[in-house]
CSV table of C-alpha atoms and ligand atoms in Angstrom, one decimal:
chain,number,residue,atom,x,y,z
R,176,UNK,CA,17.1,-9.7,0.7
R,177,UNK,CA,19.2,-11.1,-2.0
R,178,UNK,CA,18.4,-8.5,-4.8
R,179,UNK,CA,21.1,-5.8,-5.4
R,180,UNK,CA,20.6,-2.0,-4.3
R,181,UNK,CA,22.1,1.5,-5.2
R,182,UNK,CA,24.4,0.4,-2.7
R,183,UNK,CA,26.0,-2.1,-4.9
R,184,UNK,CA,26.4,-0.1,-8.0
R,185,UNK,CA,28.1,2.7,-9.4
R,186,UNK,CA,25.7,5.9,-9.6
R,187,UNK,CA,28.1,9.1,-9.8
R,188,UNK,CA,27.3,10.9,-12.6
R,189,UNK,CA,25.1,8.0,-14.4
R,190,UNK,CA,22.1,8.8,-15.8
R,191,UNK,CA,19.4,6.7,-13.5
R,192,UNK,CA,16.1,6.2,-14.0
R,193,UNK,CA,13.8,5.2,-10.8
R,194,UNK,CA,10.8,4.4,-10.9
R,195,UNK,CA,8.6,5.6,-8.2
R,196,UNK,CA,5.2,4.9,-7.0
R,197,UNK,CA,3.8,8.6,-6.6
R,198,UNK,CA,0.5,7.5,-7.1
R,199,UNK,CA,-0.7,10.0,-4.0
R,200,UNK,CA,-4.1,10.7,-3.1
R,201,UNK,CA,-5.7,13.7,-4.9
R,202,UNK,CA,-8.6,16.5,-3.6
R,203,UNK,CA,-11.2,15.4,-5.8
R,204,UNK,CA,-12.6,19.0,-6.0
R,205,UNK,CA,-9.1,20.8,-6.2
R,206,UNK,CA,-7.0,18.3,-7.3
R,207,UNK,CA,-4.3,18.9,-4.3
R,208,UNK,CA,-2.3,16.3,-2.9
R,209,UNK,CA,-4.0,15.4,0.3
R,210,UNK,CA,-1.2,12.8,1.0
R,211,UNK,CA,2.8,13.0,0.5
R,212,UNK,CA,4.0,10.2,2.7
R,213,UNK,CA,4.9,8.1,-0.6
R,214,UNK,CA,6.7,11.0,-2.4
R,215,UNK,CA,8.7,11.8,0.8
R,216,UNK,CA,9.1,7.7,1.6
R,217,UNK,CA,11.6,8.0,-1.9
R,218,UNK,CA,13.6,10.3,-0.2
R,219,UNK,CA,15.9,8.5,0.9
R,220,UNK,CA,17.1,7.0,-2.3
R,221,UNK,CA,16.6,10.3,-4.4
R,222,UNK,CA,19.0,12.0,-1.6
R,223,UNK,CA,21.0,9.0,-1.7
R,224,UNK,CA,21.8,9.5,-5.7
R,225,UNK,CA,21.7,13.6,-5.5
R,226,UNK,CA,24.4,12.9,-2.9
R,227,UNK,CA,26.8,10.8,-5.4
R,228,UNK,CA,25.6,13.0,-8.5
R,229,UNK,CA,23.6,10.7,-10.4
R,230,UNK,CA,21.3,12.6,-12.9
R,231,UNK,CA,18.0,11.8,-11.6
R,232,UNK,CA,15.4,10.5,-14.0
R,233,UNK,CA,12.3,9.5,-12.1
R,234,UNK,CA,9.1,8.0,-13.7
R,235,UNK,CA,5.7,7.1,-12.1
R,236,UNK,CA,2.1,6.6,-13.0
R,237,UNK,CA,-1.1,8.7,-10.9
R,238,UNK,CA,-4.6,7.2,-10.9
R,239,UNK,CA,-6.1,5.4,-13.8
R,240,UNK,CA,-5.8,7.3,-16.9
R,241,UNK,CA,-6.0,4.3,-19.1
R,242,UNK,CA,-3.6,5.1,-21.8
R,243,UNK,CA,-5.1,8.6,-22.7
R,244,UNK,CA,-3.9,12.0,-21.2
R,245,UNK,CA,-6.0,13.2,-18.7
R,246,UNK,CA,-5.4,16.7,-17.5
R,247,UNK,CA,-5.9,16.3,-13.9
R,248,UNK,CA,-3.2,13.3,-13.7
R,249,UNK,CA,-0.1,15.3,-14.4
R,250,UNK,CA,2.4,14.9,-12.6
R,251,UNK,CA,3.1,18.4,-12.3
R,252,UNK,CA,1.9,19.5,-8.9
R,253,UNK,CA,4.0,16.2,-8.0
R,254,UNK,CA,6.8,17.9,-8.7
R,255,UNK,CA,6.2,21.0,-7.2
R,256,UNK,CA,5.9,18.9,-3.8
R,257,UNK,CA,9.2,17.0,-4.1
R,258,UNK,CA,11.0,20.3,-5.5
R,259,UNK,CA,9.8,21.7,-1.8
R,260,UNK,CA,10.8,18.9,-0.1
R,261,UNK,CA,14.0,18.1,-1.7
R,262,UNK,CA,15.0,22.2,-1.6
R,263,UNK,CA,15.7,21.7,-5.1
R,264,UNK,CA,14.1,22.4,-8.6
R,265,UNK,CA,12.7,18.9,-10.4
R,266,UNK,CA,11.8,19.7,-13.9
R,267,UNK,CA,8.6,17.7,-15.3
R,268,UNK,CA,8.4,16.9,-19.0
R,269,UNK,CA,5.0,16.8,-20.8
R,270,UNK,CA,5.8,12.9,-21.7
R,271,UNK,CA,7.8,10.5,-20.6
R,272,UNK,CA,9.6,9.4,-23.6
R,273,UNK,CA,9.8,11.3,-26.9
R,274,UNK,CA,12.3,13.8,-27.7
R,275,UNK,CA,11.0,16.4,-25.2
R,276,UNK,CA,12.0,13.8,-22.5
R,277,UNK,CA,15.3,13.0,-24.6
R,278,UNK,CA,16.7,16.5,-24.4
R,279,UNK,CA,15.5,17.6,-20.6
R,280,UNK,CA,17.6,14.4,-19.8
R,281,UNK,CA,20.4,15.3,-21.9
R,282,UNK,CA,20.9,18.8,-20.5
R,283,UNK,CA,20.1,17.1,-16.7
R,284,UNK,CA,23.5,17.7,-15.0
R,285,UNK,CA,25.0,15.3,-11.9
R,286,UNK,CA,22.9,15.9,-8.6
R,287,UNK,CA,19.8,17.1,-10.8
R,288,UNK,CA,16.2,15.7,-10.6
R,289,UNK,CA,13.8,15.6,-13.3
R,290,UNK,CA,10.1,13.5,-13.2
R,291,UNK,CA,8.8,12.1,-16.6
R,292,UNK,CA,4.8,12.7,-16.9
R,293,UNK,CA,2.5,10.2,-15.9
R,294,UNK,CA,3.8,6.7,-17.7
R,295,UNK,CA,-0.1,5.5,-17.8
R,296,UNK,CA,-0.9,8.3,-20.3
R,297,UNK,CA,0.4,5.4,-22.8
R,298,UNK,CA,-1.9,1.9,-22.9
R,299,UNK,CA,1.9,0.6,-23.2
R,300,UNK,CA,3.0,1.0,-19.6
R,301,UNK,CA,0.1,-1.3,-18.5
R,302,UNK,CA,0.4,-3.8,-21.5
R,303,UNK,CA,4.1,-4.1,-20.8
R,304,UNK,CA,5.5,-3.0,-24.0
R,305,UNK,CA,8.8,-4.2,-25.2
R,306,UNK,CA,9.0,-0.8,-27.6
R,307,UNK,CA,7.5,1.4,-24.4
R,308,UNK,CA,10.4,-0.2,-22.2
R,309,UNK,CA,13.4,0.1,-24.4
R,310,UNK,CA,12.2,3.9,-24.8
R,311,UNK,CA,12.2,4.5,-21.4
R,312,UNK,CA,15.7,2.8,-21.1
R,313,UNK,CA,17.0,5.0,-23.6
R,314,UNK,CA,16.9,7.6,-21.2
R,315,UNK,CA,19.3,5.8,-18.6
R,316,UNK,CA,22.2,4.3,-18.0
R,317,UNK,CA,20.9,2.1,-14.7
R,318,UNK,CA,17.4,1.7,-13.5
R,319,UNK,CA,16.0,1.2,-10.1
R,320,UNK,CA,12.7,0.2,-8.7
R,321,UNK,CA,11.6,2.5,-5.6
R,322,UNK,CA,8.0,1.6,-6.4
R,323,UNK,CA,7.1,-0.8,-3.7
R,324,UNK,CA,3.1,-0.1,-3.9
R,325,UNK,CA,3.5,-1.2,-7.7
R,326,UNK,CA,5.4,-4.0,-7.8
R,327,UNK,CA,2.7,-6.6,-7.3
R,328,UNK,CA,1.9,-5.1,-11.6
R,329,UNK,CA,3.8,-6.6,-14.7
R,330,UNK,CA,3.9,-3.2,-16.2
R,331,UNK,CA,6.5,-1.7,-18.5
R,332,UNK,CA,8.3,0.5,-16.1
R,333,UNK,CA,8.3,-2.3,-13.5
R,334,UNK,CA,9.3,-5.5,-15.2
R,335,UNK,CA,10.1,-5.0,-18.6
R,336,UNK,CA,12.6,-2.1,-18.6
R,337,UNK,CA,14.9,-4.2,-16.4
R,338,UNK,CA,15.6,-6.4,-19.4
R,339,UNK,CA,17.5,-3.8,-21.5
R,340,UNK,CA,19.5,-2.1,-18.0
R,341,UNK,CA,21.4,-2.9,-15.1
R,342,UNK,CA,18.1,-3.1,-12.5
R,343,UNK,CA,18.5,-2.6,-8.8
R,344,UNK,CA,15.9,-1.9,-5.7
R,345,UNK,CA,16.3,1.7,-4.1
R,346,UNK,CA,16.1,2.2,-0.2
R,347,UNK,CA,12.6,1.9,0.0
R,348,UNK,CA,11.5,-1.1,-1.5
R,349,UNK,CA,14.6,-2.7,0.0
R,350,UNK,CA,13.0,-1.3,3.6
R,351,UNK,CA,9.3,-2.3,3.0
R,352,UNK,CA,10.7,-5.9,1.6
R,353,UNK,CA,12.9,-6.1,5.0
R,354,UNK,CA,10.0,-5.2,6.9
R,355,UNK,CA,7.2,-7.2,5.6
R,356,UNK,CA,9.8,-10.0,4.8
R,357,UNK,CA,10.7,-10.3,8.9
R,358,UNK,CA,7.1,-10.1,10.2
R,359,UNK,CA,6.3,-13.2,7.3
R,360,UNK,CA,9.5,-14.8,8.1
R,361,UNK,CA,10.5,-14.0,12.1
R,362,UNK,CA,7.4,-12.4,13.7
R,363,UNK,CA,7.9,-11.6,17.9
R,364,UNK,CA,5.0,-13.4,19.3
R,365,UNK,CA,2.5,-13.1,20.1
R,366,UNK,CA,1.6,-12.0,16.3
R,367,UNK,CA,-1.7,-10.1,16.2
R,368,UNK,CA,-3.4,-9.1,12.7
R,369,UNK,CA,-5.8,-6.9,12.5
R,370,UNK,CA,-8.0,-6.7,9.2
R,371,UNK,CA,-10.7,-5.0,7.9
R,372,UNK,CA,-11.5,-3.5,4.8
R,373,UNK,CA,-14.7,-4.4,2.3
R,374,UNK,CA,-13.5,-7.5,0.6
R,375,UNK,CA,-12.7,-10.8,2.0
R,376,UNK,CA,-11.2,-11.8,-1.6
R,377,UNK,CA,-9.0,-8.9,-1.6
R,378,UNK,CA,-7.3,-10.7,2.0
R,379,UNK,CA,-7.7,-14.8,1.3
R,380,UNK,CA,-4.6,-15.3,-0.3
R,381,UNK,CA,-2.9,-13.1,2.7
R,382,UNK,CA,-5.4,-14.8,5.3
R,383,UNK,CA,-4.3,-18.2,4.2
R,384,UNK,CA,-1.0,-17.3,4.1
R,385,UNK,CA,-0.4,-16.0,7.8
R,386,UNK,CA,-2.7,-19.0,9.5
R,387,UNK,CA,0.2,-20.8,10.3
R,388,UNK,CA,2.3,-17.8,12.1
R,389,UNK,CA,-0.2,-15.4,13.4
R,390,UNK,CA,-1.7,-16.3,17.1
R,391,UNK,CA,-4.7,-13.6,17.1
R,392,UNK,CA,-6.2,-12.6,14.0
R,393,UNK,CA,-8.8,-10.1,14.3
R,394,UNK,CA,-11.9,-9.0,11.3
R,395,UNK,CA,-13.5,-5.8,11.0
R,396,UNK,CA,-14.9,-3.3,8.5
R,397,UNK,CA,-17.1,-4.7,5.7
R,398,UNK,CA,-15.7,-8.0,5.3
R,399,UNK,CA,-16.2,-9.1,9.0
R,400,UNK,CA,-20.6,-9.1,7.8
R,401,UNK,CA,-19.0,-11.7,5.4
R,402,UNK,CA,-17.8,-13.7,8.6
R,403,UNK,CA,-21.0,-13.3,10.4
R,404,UNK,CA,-23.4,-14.5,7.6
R,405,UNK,CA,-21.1,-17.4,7.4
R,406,UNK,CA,-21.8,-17.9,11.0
R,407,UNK,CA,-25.6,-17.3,10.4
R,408,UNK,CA,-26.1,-13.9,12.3
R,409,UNK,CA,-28.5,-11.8,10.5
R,410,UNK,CA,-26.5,-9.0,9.4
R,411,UNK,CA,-29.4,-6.9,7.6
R,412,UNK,CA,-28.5,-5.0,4.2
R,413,UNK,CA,-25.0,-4.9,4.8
R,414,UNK,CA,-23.0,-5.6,1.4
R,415,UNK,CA,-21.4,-9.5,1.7
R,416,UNK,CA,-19.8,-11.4,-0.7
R,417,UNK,CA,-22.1,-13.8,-0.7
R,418,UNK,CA,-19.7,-16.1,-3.3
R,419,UNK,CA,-17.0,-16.1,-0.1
R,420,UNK,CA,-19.3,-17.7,2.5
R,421,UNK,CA,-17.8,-21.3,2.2
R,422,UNK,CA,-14.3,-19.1,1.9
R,423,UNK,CA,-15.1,-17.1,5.4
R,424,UNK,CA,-16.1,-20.5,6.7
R,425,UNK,CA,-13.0,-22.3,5.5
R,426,UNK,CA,-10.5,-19.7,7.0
R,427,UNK,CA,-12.6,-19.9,10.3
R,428,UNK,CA,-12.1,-23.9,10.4
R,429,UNK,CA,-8.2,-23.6,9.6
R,430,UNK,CA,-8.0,-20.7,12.3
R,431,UNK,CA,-9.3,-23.7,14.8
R,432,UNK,CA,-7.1,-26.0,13.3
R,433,UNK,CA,-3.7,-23.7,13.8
R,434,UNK,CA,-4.9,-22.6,17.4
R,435,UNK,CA,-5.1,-19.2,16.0
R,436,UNK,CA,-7.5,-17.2,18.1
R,437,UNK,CA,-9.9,-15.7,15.6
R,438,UNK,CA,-12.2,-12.6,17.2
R,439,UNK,CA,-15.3,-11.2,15.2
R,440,UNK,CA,-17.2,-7.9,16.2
R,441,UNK,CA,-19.4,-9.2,19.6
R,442,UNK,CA,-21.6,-5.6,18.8
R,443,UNK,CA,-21.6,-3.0,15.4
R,444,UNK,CA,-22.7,0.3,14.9
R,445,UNK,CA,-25.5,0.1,12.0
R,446,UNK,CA,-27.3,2.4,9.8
R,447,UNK,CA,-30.2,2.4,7.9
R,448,UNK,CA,-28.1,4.9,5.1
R,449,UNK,CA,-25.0,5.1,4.2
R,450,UNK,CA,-24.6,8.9,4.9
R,451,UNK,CA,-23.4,11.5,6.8
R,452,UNK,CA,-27.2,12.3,7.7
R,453,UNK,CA,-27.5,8.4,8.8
R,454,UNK,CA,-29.0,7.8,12.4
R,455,UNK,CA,-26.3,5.5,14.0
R,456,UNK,CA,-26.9,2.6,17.2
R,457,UNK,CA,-24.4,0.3,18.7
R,458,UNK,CA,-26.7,-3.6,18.7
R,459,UNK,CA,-25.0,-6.5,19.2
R,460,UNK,CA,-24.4,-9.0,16.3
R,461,UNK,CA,-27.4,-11.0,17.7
R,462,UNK,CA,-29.6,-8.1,17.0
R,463,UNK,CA,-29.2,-6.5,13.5
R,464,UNK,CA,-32.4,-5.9,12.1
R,465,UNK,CA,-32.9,-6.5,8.4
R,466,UNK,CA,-33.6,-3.0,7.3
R,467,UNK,CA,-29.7,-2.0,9.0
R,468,UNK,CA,-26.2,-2.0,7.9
R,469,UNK,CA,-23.0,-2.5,9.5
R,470,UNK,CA,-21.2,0.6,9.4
R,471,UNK,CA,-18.4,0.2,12.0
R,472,UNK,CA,-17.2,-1.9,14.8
R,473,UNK,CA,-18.6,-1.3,18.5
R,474,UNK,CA,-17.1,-0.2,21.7
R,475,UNK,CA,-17.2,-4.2,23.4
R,476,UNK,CA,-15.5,-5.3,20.3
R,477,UNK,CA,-12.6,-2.9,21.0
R,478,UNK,CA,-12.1,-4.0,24.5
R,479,UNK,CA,-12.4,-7.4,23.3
R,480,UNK,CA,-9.8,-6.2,19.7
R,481,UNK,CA,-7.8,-4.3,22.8
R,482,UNK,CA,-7.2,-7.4,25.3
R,483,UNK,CA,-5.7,-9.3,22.5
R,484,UNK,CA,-3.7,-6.7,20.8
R,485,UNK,CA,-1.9,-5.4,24.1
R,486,UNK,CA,-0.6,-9.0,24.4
R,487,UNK,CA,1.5,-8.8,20.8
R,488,UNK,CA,4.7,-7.9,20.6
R,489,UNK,CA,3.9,-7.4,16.7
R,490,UNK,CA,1.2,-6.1,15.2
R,491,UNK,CA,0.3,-6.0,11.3
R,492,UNK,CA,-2.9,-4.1,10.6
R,493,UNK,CA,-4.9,-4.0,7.1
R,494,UNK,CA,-8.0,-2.3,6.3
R,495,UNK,CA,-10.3,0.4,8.2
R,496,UNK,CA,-12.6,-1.1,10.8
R,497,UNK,CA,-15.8,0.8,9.4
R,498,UNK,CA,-16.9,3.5,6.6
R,499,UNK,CA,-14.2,5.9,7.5
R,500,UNK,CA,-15.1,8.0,5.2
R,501,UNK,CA,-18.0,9.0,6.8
R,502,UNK,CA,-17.0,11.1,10.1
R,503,UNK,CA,-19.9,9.4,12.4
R,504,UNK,CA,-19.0,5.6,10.8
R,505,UNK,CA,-14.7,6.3,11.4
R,506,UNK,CA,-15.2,5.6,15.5
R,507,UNK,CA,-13.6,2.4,15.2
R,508,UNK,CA,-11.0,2.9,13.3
R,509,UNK,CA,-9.9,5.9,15.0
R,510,UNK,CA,-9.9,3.9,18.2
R,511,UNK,CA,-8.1,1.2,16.8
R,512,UNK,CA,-5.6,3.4,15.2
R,513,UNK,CA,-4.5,5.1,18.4
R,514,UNK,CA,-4.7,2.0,20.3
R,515,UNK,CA,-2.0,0.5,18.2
R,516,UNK,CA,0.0,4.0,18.4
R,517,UNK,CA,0.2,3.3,22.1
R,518,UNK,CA,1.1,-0.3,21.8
R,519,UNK,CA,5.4,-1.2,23.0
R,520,UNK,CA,4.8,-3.8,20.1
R,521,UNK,CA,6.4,-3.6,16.7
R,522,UNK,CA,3.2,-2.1,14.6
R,523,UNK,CA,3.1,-2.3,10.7
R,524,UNK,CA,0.7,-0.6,9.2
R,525,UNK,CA,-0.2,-1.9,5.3
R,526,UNK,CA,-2.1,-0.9,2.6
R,527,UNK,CA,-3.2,2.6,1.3
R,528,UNK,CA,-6.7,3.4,3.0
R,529,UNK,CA,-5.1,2.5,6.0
R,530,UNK,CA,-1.9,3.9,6.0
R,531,UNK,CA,-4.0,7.3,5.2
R,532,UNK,CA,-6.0,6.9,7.9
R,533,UNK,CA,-2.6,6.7,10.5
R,534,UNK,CA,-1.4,9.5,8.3
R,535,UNK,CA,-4.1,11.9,8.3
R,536,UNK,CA,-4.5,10.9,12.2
R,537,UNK,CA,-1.4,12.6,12.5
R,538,UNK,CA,-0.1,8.8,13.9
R,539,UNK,CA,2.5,7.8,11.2
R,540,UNK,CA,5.7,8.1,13.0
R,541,UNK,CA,4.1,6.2,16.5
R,542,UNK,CA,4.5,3.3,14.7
R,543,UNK,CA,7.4,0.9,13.7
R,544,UNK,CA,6.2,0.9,10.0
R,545,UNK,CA,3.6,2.2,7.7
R,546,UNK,CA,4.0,0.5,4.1
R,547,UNK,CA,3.7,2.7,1.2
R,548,UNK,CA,1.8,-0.7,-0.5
R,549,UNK,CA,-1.4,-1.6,-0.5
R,550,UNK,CA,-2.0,-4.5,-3.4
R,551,UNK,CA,2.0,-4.7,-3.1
R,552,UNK,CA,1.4,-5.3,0.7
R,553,UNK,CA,-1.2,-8.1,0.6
R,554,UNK,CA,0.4,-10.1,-2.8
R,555,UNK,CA,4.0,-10.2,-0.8
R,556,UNK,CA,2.0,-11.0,2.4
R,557,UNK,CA,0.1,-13.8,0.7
R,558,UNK,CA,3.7,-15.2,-0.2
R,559,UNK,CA,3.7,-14.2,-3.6
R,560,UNK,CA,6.8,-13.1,-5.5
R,561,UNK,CA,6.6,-9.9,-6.5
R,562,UNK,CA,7.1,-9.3,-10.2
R,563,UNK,CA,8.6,-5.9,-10.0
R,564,UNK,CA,11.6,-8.0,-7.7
R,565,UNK,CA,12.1,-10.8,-9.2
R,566,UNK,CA,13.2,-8.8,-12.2
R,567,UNK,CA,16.1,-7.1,-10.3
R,568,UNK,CA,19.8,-8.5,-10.3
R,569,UNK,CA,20.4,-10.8,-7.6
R,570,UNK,CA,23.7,-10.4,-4.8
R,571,UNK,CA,26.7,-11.8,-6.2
R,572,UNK,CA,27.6,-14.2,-4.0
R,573,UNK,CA,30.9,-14.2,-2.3
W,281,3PG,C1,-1.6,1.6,-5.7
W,281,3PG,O1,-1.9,2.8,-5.2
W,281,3PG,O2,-2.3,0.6,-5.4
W,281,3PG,C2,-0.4,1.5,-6.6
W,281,3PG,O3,0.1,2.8,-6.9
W,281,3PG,C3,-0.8,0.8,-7.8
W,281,3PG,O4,-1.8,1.4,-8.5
W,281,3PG,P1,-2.9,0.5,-9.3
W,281,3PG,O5,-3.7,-0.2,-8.2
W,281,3PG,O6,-3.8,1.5,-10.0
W,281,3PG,O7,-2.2,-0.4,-10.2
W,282,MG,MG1,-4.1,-0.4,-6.1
């Protein structure tokens, strides 16, 4: 990586703002954090800075609040989770610029933490403010980008900001960058991906991307009925994107060309509702009726996913291989999930959904990798740059 880190600049007793991507899954009825992996993946760099007594700013968005305050998107029981993790107190203002945030950042001594309130309670973080930015970097003397899983977004906090301080990548998006960087880059073969996941446009711009250095690519979950129709199986009331047929076709036809082996579902488990209630069978692809949906990948498709996949030495997998959601439609992916656990290959796991599913598996740490990314994940993947990098000081060369 040729950007600069905390590594590479002076933090002791600077005022640093990081921005962080807490955007963590939420109990939709209690509104608890159901996930913590990304709050405890900044460790590193927040221990790193406590450690050399930077005063700690740290600034992050949570859901979609669309530039209005929404009660339930404080950040507040946030902070309660990193002031248990860390062992020590964060403070959380009520806004993330203002006066309120001036003077909790002004009394904020070396080695302290504080969290600024959700920056998407202003329209300005998404709309990449120049006044919203210089605000924030008011507050600071440095800033760093920790934010991996929102780099891929030309937001204020992400882009902008670095115009008006010294910007440099924490520990984790230097990690995630390394990681994703080498498997792009260097990959051990054989390279297997695994995808699933509803959309097939969410994954072309990856798909494309990886054709010429993957050897197995294999589809699941909702987007793998996209492959079939393409194919002309009958695949019932399943949901396709019927405007990525030629698309589904196209990436089968470069596949062939690279001498990448591609592997569809051989059976499915349908349903005739999408509910926990639903009646579930195992058909082959030949035989979905029209009045059934594909709900999850079957067991001969497994074996078949398993024989390639115990062949790789690396292994990137994005997107659940059925409705995981639904207890009775998550076989698959459980399977696959635990499959890759036991694999000796270097396994990197991308993207939110699935990097929850690993999590809440209790799987995380039996593989190499699990990025905290999930748009992030596929835009770098699909050999984008990332806006939220390119913004950041670059090495000095010797
Ligand atoms: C994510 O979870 O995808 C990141 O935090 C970015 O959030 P966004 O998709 O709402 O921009
Ligand atoms: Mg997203």
């Amino acid at each position: 990586m040729n950007k600069m880190t905390v590594r590479d600049i002076e933090v002791s007793d600077k005022r640093v703002l990081v921005r962080v991507d807490f955007n963590v899954p939420l109990d939709e009825k209690t509104g608890a954090i159901t996930d913590d992996s990304r709050i405890r993946a900044t460790l590193p760099t927040i221990n790193y800075l406590i450690d050399r007594g930077a005063r700690v700013i740290l600034c992050s968005h949570l859901g979609r609040p669309e530039g209005k305050v929404v009660e339930k998107l404080r950040l507040v029981p946030v902070a309660q989770r990193l002031s248990q993790i860390l062992g020590q107190q964060v403070g959380v203002t009520t806004n993330c610029i203002g006066s309120e945030a001036g003077k909790s950042v002004k009394s904020l001594k070396s080695g302290e933490v504080l969290l600024l309130e959700n920056l998407r309670f202003h329209s300005a973080e998404e709309m990449d403010s120049t006044l919203f930015a210089r605000a924030l970097a008011r507050l600071a003397d440095i800033y760093v980008n920790d934010a991996f899983g929102t780099s891929h977004r030309s937001h204020a906090s992400i882009v902008r900001v670095a115009e008006y301080l010294p910007s440099v990548a924490g520990l984790l998006l230097e990690k995630e960058l390394k990681t994703l960087g080498s498997i792009l880059e260097n990959p051990a073969h054989p390279f297997g991906e695994l995808i699933g996941g509803a959309k097939v446009s969410d994954k072309v711009g990856m798909l494309e991307n990886i054709m010429g250095k993957v050897d197995y690519l294999l589809i699941g979950g909702g987007m793998a009925a996209t492959f079939l129709k393409a194919k002309s199986y009958e695949i019932g009331l399943s949901l396709i994107e019927t405007d990525r047929l030629d698309t589904a076709l196209g990436l089968m036809q470069t596949a062939a060309r690279n001498g990448v082996h591609l592997l569809l579902p051989v059976d499915v488990a349908v349903a005739d509702e999408l509910s926990s209630k639903a009646k579930v069978k195992v058909v082959s692809v030949e035989n979905i009726s029209p009045h059934q949906r594909i709900v999850d990948i079957g067991p001969q498709t497994i074996k078949n996913f398993y024989q390639e996949l115990r062949r790789c030495k690396t292994v990137f997998w994005n997107g659940p291989m059925g409705i995981y959601e639904i207890p009775q439609f998550a076989e698959g992916t459980k399977a696959i999930a635990k499959l890759l656990s036991s694999l000796k290959a270097t396994t990197v796991i991308g993207g939110g959904s699935t990097a929850e599913v690993v999590t809440d598996m209790g799987l995380a740490n039996k593989m190499t990798f699990v990025s905290t990314g999930g748009g992030a994940t596929l835009k770098f993947l699909g050999g984008k740059a990332l806006p939220g990098v390119e913004v950041l000081l670059n090495k000095k060369t010797q």
